[in-house]
PDB file of C-alpha atoms in Angstrom:
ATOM      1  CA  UNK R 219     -84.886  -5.058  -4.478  1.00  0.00           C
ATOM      2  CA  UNK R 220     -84.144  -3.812  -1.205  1.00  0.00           C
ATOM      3  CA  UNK R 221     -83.821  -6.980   0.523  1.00  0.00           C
ATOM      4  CA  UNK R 222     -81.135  -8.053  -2.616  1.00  0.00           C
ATOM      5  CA  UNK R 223     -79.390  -4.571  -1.697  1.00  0.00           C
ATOM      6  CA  UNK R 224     -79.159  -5.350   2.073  1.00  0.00           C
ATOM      7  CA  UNK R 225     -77.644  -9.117   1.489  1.00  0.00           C
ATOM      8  CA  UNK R 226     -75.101  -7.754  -0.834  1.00  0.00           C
ATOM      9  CA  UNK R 227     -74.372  -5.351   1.561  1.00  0.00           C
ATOM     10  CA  UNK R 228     -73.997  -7.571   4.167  1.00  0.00           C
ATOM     11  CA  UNK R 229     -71.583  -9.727   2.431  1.00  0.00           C
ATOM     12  CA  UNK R 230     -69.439  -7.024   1.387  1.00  0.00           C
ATOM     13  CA  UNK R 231     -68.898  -6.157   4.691  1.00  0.00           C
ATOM     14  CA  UNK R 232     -68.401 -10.007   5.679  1.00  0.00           C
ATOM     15  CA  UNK R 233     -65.355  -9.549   3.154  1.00  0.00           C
ATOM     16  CA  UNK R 234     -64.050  -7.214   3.930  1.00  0.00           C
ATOM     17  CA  UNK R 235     -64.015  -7.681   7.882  1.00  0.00           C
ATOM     18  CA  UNK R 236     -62.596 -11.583   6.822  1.00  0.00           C
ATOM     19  CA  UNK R 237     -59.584 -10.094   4.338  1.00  0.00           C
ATOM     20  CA  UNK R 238     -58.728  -7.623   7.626  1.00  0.00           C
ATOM     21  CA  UNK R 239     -57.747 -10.685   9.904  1.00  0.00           C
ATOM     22  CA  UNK R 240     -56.775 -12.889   7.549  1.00  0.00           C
ATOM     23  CA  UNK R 241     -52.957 -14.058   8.132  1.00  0.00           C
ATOM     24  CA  UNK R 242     -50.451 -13.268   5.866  1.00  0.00           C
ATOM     25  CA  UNK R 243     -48.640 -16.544   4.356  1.00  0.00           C
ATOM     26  CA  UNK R 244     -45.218 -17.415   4.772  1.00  0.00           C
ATOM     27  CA  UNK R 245     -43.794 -15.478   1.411  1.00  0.00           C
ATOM     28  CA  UNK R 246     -46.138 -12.426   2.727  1.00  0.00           C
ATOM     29  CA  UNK R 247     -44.695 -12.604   6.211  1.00  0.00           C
ATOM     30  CA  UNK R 248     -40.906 -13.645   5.055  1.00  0.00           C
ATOM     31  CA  UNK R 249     -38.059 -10.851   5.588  1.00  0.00           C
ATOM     32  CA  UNK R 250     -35.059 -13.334   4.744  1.00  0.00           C
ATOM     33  CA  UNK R 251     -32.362 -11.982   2.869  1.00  0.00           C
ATOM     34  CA  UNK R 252     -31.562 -15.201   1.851  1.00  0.00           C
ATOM     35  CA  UNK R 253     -32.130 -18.653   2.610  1.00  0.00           C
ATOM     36  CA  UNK R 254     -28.765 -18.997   4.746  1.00  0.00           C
ATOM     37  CA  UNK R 255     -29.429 -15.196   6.250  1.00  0.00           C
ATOM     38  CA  UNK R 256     -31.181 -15.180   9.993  1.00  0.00           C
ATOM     39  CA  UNK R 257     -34.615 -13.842   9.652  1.00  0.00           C
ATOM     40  CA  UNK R 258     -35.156 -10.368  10.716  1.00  0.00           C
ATOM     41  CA  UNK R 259     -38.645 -10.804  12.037  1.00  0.00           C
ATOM     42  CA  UNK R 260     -41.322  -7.869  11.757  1.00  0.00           C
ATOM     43  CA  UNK R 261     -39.617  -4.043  10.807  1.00  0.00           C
ATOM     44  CA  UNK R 262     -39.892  -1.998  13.482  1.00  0.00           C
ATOM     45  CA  UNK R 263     -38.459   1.549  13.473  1.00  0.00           C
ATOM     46  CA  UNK R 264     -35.001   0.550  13.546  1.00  0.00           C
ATOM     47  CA  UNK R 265     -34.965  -1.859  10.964  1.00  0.00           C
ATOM     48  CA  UNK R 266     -34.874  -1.388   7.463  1.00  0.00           C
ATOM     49  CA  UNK R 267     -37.075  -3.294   4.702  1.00  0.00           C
ATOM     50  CA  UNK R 268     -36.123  -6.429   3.438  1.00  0.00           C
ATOM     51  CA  UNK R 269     -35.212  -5.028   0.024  1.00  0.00           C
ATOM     52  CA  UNK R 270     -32.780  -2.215   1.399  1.00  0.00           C
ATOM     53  CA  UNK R 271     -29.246  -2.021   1.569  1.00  0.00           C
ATOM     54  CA  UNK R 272     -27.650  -1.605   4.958  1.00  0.00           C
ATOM     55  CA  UNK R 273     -24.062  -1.730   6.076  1.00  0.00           C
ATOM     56  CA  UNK R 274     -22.122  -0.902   9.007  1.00  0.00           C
ATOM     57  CA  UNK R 275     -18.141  -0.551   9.912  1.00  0.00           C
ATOM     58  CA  UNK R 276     -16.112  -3.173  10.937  1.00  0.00           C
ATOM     59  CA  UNK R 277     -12.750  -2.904  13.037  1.00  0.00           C
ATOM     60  CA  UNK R 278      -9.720  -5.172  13.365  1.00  0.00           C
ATOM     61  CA  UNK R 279      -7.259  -4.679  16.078  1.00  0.00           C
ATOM     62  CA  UNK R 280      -4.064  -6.053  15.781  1.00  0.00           C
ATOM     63  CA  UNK R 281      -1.861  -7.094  18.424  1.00  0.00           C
ATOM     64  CA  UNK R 282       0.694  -3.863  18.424  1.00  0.00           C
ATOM     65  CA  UNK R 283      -3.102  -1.371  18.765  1.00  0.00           C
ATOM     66  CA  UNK R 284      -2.995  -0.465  15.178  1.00  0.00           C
ATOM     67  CA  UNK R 285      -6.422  -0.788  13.515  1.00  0.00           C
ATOM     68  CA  UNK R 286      -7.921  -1.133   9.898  1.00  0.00           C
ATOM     69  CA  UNK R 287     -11.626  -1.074   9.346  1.00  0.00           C
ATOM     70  CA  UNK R 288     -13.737  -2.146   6.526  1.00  0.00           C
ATOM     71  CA  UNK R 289     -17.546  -1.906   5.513  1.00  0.00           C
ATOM     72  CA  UNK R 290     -19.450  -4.599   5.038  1.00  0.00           C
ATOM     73  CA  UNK R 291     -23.470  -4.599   3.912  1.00  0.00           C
ATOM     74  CA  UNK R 292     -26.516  -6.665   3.739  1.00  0.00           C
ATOM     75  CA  UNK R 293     -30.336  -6.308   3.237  1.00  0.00           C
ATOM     76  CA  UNK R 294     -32.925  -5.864   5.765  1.00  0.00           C
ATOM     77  CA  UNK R 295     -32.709  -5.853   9.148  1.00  0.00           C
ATOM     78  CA  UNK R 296     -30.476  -4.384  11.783  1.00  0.00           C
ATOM     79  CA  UNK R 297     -26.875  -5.048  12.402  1.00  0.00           C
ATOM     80  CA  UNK R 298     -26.596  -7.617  14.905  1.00  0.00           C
ATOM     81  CA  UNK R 299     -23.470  -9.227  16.288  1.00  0.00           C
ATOM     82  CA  UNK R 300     -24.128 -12.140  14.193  1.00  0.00           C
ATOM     83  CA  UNK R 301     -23.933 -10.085  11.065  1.00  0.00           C
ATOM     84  CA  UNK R 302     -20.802  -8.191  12.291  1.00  0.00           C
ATOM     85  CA  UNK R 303     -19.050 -11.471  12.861  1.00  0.00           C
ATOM     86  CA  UNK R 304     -20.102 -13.119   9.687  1.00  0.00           C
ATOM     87  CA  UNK R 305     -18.872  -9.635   7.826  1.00  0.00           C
ATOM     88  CA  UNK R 306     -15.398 -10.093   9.931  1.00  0.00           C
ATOM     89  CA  UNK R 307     -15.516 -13.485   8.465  1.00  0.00           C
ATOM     90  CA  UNK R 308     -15.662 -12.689   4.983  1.00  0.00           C
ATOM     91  CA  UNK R 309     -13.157 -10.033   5.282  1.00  0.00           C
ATOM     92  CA  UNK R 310     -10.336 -11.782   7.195  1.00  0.00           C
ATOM     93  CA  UNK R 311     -10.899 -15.464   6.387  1.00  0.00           C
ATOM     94  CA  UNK R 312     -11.011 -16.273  10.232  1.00  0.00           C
ATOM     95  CA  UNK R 313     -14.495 -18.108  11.385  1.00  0.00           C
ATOM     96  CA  UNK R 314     -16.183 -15.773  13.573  1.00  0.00           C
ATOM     97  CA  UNK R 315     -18.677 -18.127  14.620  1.00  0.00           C
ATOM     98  CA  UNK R 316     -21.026 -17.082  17.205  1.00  0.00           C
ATOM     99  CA  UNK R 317     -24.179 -17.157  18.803  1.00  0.00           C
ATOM    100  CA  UNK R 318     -25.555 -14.507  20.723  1.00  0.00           C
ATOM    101  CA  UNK R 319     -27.993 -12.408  23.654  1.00  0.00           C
ATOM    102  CA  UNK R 320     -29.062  -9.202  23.734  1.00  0.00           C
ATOM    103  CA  UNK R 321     -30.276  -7.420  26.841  1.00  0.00           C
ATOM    104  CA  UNK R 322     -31.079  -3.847  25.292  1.00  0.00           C
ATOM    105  CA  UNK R 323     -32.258  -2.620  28.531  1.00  0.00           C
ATOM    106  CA  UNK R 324     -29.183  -3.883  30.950  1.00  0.00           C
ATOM    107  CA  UNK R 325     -26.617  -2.764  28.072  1.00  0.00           C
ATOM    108  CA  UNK R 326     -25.423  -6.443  28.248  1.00  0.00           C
ATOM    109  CA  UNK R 327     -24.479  -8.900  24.782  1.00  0.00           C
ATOM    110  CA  UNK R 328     -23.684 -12.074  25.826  1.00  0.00           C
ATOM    111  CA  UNK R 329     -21.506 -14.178  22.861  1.00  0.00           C
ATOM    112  CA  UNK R 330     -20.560 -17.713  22.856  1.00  0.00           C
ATOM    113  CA  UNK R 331     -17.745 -19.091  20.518  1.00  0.00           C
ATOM    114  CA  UNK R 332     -19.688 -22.004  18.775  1.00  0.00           C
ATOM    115  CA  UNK R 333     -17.745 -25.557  18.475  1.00  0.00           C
ATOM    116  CA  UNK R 334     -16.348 -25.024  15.085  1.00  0.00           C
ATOM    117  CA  UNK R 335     -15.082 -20.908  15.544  1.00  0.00           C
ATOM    118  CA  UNK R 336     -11.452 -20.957  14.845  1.00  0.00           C
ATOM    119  CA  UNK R 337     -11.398 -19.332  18.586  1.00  0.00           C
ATOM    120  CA  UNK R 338     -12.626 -22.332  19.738  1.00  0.00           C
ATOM    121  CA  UNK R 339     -11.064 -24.727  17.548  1.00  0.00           C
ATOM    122  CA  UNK R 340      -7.472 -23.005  18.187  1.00  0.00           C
ATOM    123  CA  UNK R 341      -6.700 -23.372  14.433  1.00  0.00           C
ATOM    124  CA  UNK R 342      -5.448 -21.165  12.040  1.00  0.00           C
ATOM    125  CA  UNK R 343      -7.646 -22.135   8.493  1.00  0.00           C
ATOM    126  CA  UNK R 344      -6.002 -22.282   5.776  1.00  0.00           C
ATOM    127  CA  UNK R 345      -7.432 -19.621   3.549  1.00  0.00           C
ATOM    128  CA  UNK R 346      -6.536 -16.329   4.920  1.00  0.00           C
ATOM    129  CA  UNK R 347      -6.947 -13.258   3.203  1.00  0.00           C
ATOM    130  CA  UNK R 348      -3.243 -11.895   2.482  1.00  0.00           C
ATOM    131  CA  UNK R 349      -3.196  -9.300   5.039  1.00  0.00           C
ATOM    132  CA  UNK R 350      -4.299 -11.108   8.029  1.00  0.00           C
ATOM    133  CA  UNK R 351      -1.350 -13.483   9.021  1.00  0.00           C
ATOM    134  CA  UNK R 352      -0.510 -15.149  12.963  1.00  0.00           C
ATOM    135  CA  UNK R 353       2.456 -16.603  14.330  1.00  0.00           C
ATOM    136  CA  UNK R 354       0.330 -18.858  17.038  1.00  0.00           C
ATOM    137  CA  UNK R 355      -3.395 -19.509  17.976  1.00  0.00           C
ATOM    138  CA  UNK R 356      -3.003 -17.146  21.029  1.00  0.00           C
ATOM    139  CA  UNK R 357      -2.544 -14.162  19.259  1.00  0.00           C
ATOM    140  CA  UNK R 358      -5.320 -15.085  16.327  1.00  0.00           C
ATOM    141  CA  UNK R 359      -7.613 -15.466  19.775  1.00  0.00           C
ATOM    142  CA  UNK R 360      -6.690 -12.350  20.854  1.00  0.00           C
ATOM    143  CA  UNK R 361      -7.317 -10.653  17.828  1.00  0.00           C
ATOM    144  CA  UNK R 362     -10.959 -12.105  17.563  1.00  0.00           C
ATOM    145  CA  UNK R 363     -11.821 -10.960  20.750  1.00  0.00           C
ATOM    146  CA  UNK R 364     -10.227  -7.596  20.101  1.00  0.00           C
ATOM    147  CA  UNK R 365     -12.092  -7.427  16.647  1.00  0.00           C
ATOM    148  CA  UNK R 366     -15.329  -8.509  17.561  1.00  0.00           C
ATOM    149  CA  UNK R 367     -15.989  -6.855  20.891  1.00  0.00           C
ATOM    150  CA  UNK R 368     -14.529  -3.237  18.538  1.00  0.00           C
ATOM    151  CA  UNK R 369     -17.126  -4.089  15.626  1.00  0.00           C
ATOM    152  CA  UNK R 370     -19.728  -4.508  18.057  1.00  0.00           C
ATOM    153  CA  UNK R 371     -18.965  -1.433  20.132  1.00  0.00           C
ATOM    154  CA  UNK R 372     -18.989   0.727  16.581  1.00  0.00           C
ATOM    155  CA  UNK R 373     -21.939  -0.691  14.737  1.00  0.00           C
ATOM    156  CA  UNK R 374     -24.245  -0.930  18.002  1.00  0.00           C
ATOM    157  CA  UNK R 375     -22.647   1.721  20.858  1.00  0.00           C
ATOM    158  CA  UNK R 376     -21.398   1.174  24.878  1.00  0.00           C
ATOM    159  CA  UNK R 377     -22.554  -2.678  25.172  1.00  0.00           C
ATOM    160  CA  UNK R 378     -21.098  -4.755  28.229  1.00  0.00           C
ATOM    161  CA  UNK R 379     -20.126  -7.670  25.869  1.00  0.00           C
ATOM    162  CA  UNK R 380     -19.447 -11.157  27.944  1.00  0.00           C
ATOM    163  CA  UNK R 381     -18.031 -14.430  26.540  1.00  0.00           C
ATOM    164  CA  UNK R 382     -18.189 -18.134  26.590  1.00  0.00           C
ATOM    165  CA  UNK R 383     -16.935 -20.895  24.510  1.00  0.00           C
ATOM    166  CA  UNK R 384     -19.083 -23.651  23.607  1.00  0.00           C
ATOM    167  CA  UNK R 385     -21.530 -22.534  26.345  1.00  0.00           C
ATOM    168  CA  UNK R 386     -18.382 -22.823  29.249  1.00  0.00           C
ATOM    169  CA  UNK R 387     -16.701 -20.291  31.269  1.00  0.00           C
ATOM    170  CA  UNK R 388     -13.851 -18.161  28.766  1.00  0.00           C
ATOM    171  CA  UNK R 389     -11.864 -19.230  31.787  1.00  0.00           C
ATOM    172  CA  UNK R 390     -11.342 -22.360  30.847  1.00  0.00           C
ATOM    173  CA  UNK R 391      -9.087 -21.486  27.062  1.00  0.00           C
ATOM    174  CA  UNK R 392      -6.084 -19.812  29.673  1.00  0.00           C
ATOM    175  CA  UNK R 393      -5.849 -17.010  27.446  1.00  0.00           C
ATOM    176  CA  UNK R 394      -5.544 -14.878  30.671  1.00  0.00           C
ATOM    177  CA  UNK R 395      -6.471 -15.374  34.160  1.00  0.00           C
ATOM    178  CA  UNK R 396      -8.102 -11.979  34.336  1.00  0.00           C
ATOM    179  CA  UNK R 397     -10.736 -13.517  31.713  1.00  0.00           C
ATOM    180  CA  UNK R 398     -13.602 -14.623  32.633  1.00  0.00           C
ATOM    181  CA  UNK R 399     -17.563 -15.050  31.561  1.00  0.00           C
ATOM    182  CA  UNK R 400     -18.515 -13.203  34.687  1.00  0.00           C
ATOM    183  CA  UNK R 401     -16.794  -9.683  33.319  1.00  0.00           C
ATOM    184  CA  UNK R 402     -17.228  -7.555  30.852  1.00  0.00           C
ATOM    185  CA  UNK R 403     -13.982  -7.925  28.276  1.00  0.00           C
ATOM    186  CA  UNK R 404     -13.677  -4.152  28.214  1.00  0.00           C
ATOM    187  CA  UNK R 405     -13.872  -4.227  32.464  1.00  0.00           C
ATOM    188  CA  UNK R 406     -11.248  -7.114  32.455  1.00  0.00           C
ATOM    189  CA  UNK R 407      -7.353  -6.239  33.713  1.00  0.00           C
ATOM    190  CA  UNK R 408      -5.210  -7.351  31.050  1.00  0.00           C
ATOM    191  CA  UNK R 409      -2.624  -5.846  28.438  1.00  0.00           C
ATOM    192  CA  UNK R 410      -3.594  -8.060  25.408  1.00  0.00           C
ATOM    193  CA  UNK R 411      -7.168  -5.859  25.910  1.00  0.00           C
ATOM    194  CA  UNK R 412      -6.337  -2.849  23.299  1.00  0.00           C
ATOM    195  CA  UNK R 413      -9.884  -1.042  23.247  1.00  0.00           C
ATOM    196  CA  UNK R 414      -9.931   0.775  26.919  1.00  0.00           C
TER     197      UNK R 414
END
């Protein structure tokens, strides 16, 4: 009897030391929002659960310095730039199309323009929500730049944001020559800049 007592002891605590380091499966491990949605990866303190509602505040800047802002919301997570420029997307109708670096500990977000942003693409899309209208590309560039680097700045706090298009020097559109990927937008000498 004792020997059956030991075994079953034994393997109990086999169990149990096996279900402790066992990996947790994809749908376990999974904190998608949805199958288009980035992952958020593990929660840490500064993330919520994938279940919970979070939002932040967005900011447009039009070209005269007047601003509007809007909230926009999704679950789990933290608010990254990517969100903020997907939630400018949905409220303006622009494509705010970016990909994105984030050095927490030098203060520094580094945002490229992907190939099919209307910043990049220098079109207007058809499909604007009422209130946001443009007379040319330059200004609707402006704008985006204004927009995004002021959404950022609110939802995350005193970032050194940088930009590139498609990967090359913001240089290269000739939006301004005071613009370039080596500068902070907020640092860079220019009047069309309406968040100093």
């Amino acid at each position: 009897m004792k020997k059956q007592l030991a075994i079953l002891l034994a393997i109990l605590l086999l169990t149990g030391l096996c279900a402790c380091s066992r990996t947790p499966t994809k749908e376990e491990s999974s904190t998608e929002d949805n199958p288009t949605a980035e992952s958020a990866g593990t929660v840490t303190p500064n993330e919520t659960p994938s279940g919970e509602k979070l939002s932040g505040m967005l900011r447009v800047i039009w070209d005269n310095g007047e601003q509007s802002s809007n909230t926009f919301s999704f679950y789990g997570g933290t608010v990254t730039p990517e969100r903020i420029a997907a939630g400018l997307s949905g409220w303006t109708g622009l494509r705010f199309r970016i990909s994105c670096e984030t050095d927490e500990a030098a203060g520094i977000i580094r945002i490229n323009w992907l190939s099919d942003s209307s910043f990049a693409t220098r079109q207007i899309p058809d499909g604007l929500r009422e209130e946001f209208t443009f007379t040319d590309a330059e200004t609707m560039r402006w704008f985006m730049l204004n927009s995004l680097t002021g959404s950022i700045l609110e939802n995350l706090g005193d970032y050194a944001v940088y930009y590139t298009v498609n990967g090359k020097d913001i240089a290269e559109t000739g939006l301004s020559s005071s613009l370039s990927s080596d500068k902070a937008y907020t640092e860079t000498d220019d009047s069309h800049i309406l968040l100093k």
